Short mmCIF file of C-alpha atoms in Angstrom, two decimals:
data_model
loop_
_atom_site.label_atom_id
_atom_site.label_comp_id
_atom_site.label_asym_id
_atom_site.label_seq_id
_atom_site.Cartn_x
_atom_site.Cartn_y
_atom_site.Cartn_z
CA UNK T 19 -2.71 62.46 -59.89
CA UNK T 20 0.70 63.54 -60.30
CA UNK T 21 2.81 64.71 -63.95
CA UNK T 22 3.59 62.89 -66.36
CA UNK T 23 7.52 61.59 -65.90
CA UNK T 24 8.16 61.70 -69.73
CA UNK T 25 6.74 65.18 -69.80
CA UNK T 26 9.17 66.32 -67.33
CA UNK T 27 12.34 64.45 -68.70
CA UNK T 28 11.24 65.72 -71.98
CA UNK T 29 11.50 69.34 -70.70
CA UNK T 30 14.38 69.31 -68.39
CA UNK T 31 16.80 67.13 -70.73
CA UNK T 32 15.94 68.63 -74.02
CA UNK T 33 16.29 72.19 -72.19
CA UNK T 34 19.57 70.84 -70.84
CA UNK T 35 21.00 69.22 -74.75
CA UNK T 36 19.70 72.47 -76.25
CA UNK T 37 21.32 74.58 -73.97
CA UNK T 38 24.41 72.78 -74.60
CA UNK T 39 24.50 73.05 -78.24
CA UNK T 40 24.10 76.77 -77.73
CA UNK T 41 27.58 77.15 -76.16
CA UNK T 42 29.13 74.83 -78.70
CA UNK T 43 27.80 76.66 -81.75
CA UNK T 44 29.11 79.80 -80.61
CA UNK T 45 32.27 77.79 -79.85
CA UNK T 46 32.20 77.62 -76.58
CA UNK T 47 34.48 75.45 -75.40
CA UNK T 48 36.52 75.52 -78.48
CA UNK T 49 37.08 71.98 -78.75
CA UNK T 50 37.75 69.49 -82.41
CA UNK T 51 38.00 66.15 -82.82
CA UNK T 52 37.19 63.78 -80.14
CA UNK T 53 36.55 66.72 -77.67
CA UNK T 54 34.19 67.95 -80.06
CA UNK T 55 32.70 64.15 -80.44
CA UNK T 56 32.43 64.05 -76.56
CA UNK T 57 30.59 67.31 -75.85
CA UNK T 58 27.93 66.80 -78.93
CA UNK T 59 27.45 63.10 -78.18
CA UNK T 60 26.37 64.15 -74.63
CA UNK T 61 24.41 67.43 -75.92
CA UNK T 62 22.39 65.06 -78.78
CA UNK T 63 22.09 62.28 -75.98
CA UNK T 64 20.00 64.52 -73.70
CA UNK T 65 18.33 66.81 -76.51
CA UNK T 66 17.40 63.48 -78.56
CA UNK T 67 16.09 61.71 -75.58
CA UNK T 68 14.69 63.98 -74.46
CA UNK T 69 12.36 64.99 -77.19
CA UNK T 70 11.66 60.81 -77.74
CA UNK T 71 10.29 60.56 -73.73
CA UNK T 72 8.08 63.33 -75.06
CA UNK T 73 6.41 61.45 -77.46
CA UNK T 74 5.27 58.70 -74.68
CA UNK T 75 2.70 61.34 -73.40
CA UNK T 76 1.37 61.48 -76.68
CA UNK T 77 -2.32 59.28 -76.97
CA UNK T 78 -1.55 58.27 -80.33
CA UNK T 79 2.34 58.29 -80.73
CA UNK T 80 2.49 57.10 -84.26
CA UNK T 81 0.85 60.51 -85.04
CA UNK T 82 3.40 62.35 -84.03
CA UNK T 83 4.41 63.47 -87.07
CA UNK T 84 1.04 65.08 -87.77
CA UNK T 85 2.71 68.11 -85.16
CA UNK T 86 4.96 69.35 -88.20
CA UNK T 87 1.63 70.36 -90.26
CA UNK T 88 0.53 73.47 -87.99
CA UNK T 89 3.51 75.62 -87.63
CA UNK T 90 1.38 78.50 -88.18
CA UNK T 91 -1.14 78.18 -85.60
CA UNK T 92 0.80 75.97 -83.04
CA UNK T 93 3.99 76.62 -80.69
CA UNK T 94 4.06 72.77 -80.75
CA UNK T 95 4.70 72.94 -84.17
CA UNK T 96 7.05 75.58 -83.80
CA UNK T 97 8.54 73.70 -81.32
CA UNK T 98 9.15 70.09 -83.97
CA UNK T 99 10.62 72.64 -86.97
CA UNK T 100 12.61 74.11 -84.61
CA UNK T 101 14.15 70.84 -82.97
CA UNK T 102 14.37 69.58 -86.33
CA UNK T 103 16.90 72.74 -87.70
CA UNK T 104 18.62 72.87 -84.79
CA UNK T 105 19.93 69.30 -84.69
CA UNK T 106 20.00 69.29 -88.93
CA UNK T 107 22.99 72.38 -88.36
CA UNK T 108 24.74 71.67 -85.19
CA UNK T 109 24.98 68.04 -86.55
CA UNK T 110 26.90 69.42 -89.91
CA UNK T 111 28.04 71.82 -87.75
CA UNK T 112 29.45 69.08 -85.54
CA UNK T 113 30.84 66.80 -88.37
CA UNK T 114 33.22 69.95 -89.37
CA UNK T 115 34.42 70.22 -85.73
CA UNK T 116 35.18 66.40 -85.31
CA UNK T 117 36.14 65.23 -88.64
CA UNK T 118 37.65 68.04 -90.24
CA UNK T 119 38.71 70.04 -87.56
CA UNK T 120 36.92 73.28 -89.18
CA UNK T 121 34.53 75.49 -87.53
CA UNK T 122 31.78 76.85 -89.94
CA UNK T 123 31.12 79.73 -87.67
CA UNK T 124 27.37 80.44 -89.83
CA UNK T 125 26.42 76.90 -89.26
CA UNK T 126 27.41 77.38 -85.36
CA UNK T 127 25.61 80.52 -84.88
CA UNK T 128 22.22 79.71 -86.74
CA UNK T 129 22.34 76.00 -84.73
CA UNK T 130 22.55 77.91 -81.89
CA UNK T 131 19.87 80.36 -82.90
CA UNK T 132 16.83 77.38 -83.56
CA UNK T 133 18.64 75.68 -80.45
CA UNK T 134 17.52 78.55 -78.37
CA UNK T 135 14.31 78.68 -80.15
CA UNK T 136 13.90 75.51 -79.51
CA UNK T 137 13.29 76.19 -75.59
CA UNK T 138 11.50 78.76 -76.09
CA UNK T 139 8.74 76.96 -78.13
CA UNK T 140 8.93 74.42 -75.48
CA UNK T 141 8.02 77.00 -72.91
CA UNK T 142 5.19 79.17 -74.49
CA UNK T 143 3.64 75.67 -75.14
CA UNK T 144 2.57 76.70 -71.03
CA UNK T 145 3.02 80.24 -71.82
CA UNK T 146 0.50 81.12 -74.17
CA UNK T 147 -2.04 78.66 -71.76
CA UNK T 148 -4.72 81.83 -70.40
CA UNK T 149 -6.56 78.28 -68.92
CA UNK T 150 -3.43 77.98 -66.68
CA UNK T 151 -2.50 81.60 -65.35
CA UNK T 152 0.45 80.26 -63.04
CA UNK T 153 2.30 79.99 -66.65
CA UNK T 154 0.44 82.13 -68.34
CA UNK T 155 3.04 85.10 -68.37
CA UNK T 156 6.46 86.79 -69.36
CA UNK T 157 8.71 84.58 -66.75
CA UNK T 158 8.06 81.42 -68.09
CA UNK T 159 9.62 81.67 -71.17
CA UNK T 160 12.45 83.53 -68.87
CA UNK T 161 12.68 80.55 -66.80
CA UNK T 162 13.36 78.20 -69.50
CA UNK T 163 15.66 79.45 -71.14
CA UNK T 164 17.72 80.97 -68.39
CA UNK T 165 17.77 77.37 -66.71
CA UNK T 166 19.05 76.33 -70.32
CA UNK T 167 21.26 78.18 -70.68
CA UNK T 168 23.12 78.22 -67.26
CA UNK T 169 22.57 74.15 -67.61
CA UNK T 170 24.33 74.32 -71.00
CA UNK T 171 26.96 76.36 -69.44
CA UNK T 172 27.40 73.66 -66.77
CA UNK T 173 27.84 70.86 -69.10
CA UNK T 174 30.22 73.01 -71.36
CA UNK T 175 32.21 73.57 -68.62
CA UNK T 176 32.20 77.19 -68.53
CA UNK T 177 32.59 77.78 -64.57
CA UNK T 178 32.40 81.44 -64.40
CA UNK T 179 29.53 81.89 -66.79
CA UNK T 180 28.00 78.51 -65.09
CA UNK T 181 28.21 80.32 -61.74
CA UNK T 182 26.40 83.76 -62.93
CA UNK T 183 23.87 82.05 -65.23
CA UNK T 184 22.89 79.76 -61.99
CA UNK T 185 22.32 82.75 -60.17
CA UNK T 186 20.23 84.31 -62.50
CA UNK T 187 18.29 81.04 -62.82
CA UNK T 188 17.99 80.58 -59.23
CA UNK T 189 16.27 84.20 -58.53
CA UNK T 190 14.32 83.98 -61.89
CA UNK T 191 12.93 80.69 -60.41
CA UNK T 192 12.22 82.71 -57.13
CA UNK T 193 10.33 85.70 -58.62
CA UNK T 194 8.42 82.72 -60.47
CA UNK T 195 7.04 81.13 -57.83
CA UNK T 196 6.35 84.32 -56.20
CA UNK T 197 4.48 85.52 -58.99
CA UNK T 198 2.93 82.41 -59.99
CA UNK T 199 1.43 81.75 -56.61
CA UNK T 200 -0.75 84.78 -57.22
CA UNK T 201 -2.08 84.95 -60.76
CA UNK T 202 -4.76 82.16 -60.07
CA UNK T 203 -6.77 84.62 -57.85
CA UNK T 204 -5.63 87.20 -60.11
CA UNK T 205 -7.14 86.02 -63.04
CA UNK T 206 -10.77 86.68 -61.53
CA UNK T 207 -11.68 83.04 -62.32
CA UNK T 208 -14.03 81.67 -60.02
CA UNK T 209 -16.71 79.20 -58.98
CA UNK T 210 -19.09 81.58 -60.77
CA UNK T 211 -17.34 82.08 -63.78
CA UNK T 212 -16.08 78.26 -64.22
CA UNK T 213 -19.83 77.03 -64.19
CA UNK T 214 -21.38 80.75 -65.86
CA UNK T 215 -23.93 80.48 -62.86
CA UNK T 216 -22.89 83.57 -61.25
CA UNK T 217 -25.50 85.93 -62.76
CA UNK T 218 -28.37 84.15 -60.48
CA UNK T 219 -26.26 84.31 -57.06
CA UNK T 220 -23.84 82.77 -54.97
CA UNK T 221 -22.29 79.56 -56.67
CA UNK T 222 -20.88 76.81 -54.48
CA UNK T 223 -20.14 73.10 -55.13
CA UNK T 224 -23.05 70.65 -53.84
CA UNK T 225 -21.70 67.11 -55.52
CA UNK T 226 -18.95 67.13 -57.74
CA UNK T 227 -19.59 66.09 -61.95
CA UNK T 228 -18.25 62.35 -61.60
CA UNK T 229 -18.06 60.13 -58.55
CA UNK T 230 -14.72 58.80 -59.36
CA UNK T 231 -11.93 60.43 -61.89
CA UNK T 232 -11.38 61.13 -65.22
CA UNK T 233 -9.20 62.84 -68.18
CA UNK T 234 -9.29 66.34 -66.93
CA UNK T 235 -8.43 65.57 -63.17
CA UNK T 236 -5.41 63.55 -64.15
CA UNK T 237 -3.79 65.70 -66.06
CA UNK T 238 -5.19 69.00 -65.00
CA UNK T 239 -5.66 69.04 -61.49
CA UNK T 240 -3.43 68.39 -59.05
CA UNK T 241 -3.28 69.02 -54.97
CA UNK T 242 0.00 69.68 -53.23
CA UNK T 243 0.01 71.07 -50.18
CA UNK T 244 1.35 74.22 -49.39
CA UNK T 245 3.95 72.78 -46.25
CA UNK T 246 5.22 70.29 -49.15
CA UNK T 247 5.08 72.85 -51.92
CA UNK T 248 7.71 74.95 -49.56
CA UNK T 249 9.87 71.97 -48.60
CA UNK T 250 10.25 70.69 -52.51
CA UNK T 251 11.29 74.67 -53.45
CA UNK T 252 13.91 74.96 -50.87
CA UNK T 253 15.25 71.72 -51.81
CA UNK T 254 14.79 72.42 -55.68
CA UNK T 255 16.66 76.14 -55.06
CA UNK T 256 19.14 74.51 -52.77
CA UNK T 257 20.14 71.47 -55.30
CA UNK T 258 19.42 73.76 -58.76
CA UNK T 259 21.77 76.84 -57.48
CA UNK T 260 23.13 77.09 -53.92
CA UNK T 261 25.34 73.62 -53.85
CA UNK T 262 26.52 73.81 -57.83
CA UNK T 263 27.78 77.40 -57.11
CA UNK T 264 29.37 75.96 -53.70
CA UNK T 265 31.24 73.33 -55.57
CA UNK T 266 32.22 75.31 -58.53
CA UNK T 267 33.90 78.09 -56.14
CA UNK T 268 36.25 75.41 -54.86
CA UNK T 269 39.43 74.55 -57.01
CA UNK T 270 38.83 73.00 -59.60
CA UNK T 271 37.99 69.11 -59.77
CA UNK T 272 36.26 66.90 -62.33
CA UNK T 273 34.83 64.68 -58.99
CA UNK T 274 33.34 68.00 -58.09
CA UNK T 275 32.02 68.67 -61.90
CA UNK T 276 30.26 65.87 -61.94
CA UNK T 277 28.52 66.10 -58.81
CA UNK T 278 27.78 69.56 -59.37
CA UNK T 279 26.11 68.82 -62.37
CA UNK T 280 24.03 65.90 -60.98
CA UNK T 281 23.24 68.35 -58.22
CA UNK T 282 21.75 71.05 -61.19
CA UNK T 283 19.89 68.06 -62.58
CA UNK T 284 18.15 67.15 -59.64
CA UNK T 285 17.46 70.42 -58.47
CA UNK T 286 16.12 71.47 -61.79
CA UNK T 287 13.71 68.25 -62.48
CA UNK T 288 12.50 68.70 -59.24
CA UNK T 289 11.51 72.14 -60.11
CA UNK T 290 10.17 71.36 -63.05
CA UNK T 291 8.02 68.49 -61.32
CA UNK T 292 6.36 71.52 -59.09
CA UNK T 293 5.70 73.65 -62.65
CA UNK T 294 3.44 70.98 -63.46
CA UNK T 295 2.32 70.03 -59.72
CA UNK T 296 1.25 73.38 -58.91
CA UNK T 297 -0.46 74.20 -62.59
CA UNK T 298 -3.62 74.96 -60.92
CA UNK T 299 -5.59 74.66 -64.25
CA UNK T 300 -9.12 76.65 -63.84
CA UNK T 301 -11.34 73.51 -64.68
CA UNK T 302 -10.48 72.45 -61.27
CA UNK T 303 -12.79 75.68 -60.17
CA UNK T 304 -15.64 73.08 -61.75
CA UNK T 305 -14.78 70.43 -60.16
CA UNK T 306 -14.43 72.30 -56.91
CA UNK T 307 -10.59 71.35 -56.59
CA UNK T 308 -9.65 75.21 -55.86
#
């Protein structure tokens, strides 16, 4: 019982390419031709692929496109229409930059816009999730798109705004997990209100529903201890801020970029693995899993 790889590459990469094209279509770096070709190759190689792993989580992929229909109701939605206009404008956006060595500064600025939207309909997919309360509140929208955007920031080379942004990241991600590790008993749900037996006494588990798994505990509940839980945070922190700040405060070196950046990644996925790890979903209160 443990997340879903392609949901995590899906949110981690496509935070990462989305974050990217933000700096580029406010022109940050400032780069044309085969600069330009370089940095939005890289940015629509992690946004694209990361949006495709998505899709391998879905039961019925070839429905896929069924998501665009419910933009109204649905932050999934929002989430395809927003993916969609984002890539539509920083790819005519790009085609200036490379090919004509033009920036169409509008173009830039509304890519950028959906870009950013873009994570954040990604994140209040959890958000808006009262059936989840470690997500269910203000940070993890805040989380994001602050690891977005400092990840962008990375990638576009931006050192000083790389190093701030990754510190803002890094304590956002603290005051997350801080937060987060209370709302479950915050939330009031219990044993008693996950079975609506509480009215006749004290409710306790005798047998749980199924003898062997199903559906709901696979993707809903999962059990990580709390020694691990710590372990996998310090090394997430460590890898996501501490060592890319480290590197980028020595002179400057594109051996050091790179590692920095793999460093980020690493740090950040295995964050992002622990969002999911540590969902505590409150149909695991049926089950007797909390």
């Amino acid at each position: 019982m443990h997340p879903a790889p392609s949901v995590i590459f899906f949110s981690v990469f496509s935070g990462l390419g989305f974050g990217l094209l933000v700096w580029l279509g406010l022109g940050v770096p400032a780069v044309t031709g085969t600069s330009a070709f370089a940095f939005f190759t890289i940015a629509y190689l992690l946004a694209v692929g990361g949006l495709i792993s998505s899709t391998f989580h879905l039961g019925h992929p070839e429905r896929a496109l069924k998501a665009f229909t419910q933009w109204r109701t649905s932050w999934l939605s929002r989430e395809a229409w927003c993916a969609v206009a984002a890539l539509v404008l920083m790819g005519i956006y790009g085609l200036g930059l490379v090919f004509f060595d033009t920036r169409w500064t509008l173009l830039g600025i509304l890519g950028a816009l959906f870009s950013i939207g873009t994570v954040f309909t990604t994140s209040m997919i959890y958000a808006q999730l009262k059936t989840v309360p470690r997500w269910n509140m203000p940070l993890t929208p805040l989380n994001f798109l602050s690891l977005s955007l400092a990840g962008g920031a990375l990638l576009a080379g931006q050192v000083k705004g790389a190093m701030l942004l990754i510190v803002i990241a890094g304590g956002i991600q603290i005051v997350t997990w801080m937060l987060g590790d209370k709302r479950l008993a915050q939330s009031g749900s219990d044993m008693a209100s996950a079975t609506q037996l509480g009215g006749i006494g004290s409710v306790r588990a005798f047998e749980p529903p199924h003898t062997g798994t199903n559906y709901l505990l696979r993707e809903f509940v999962h059990v990580i201890g709390r020694k691990h839980a710590t372990k996998l945070r310090i090394i997430a922190l460590a890898l996501m801020s501490v060592l890319p700040v480290l590197l980028l405060l020595l002179p400057f070196n594109h051996i050091l970029a790179v590692i920095a950046v793999l460093a980020h990644v690493g740090g950040v996925l295995t964050a992002r693995w622990l969002f999911f790890a540590q969902a505590e979903h409150v149909v695991g209160l049926y089950y007797g899993k909390r």
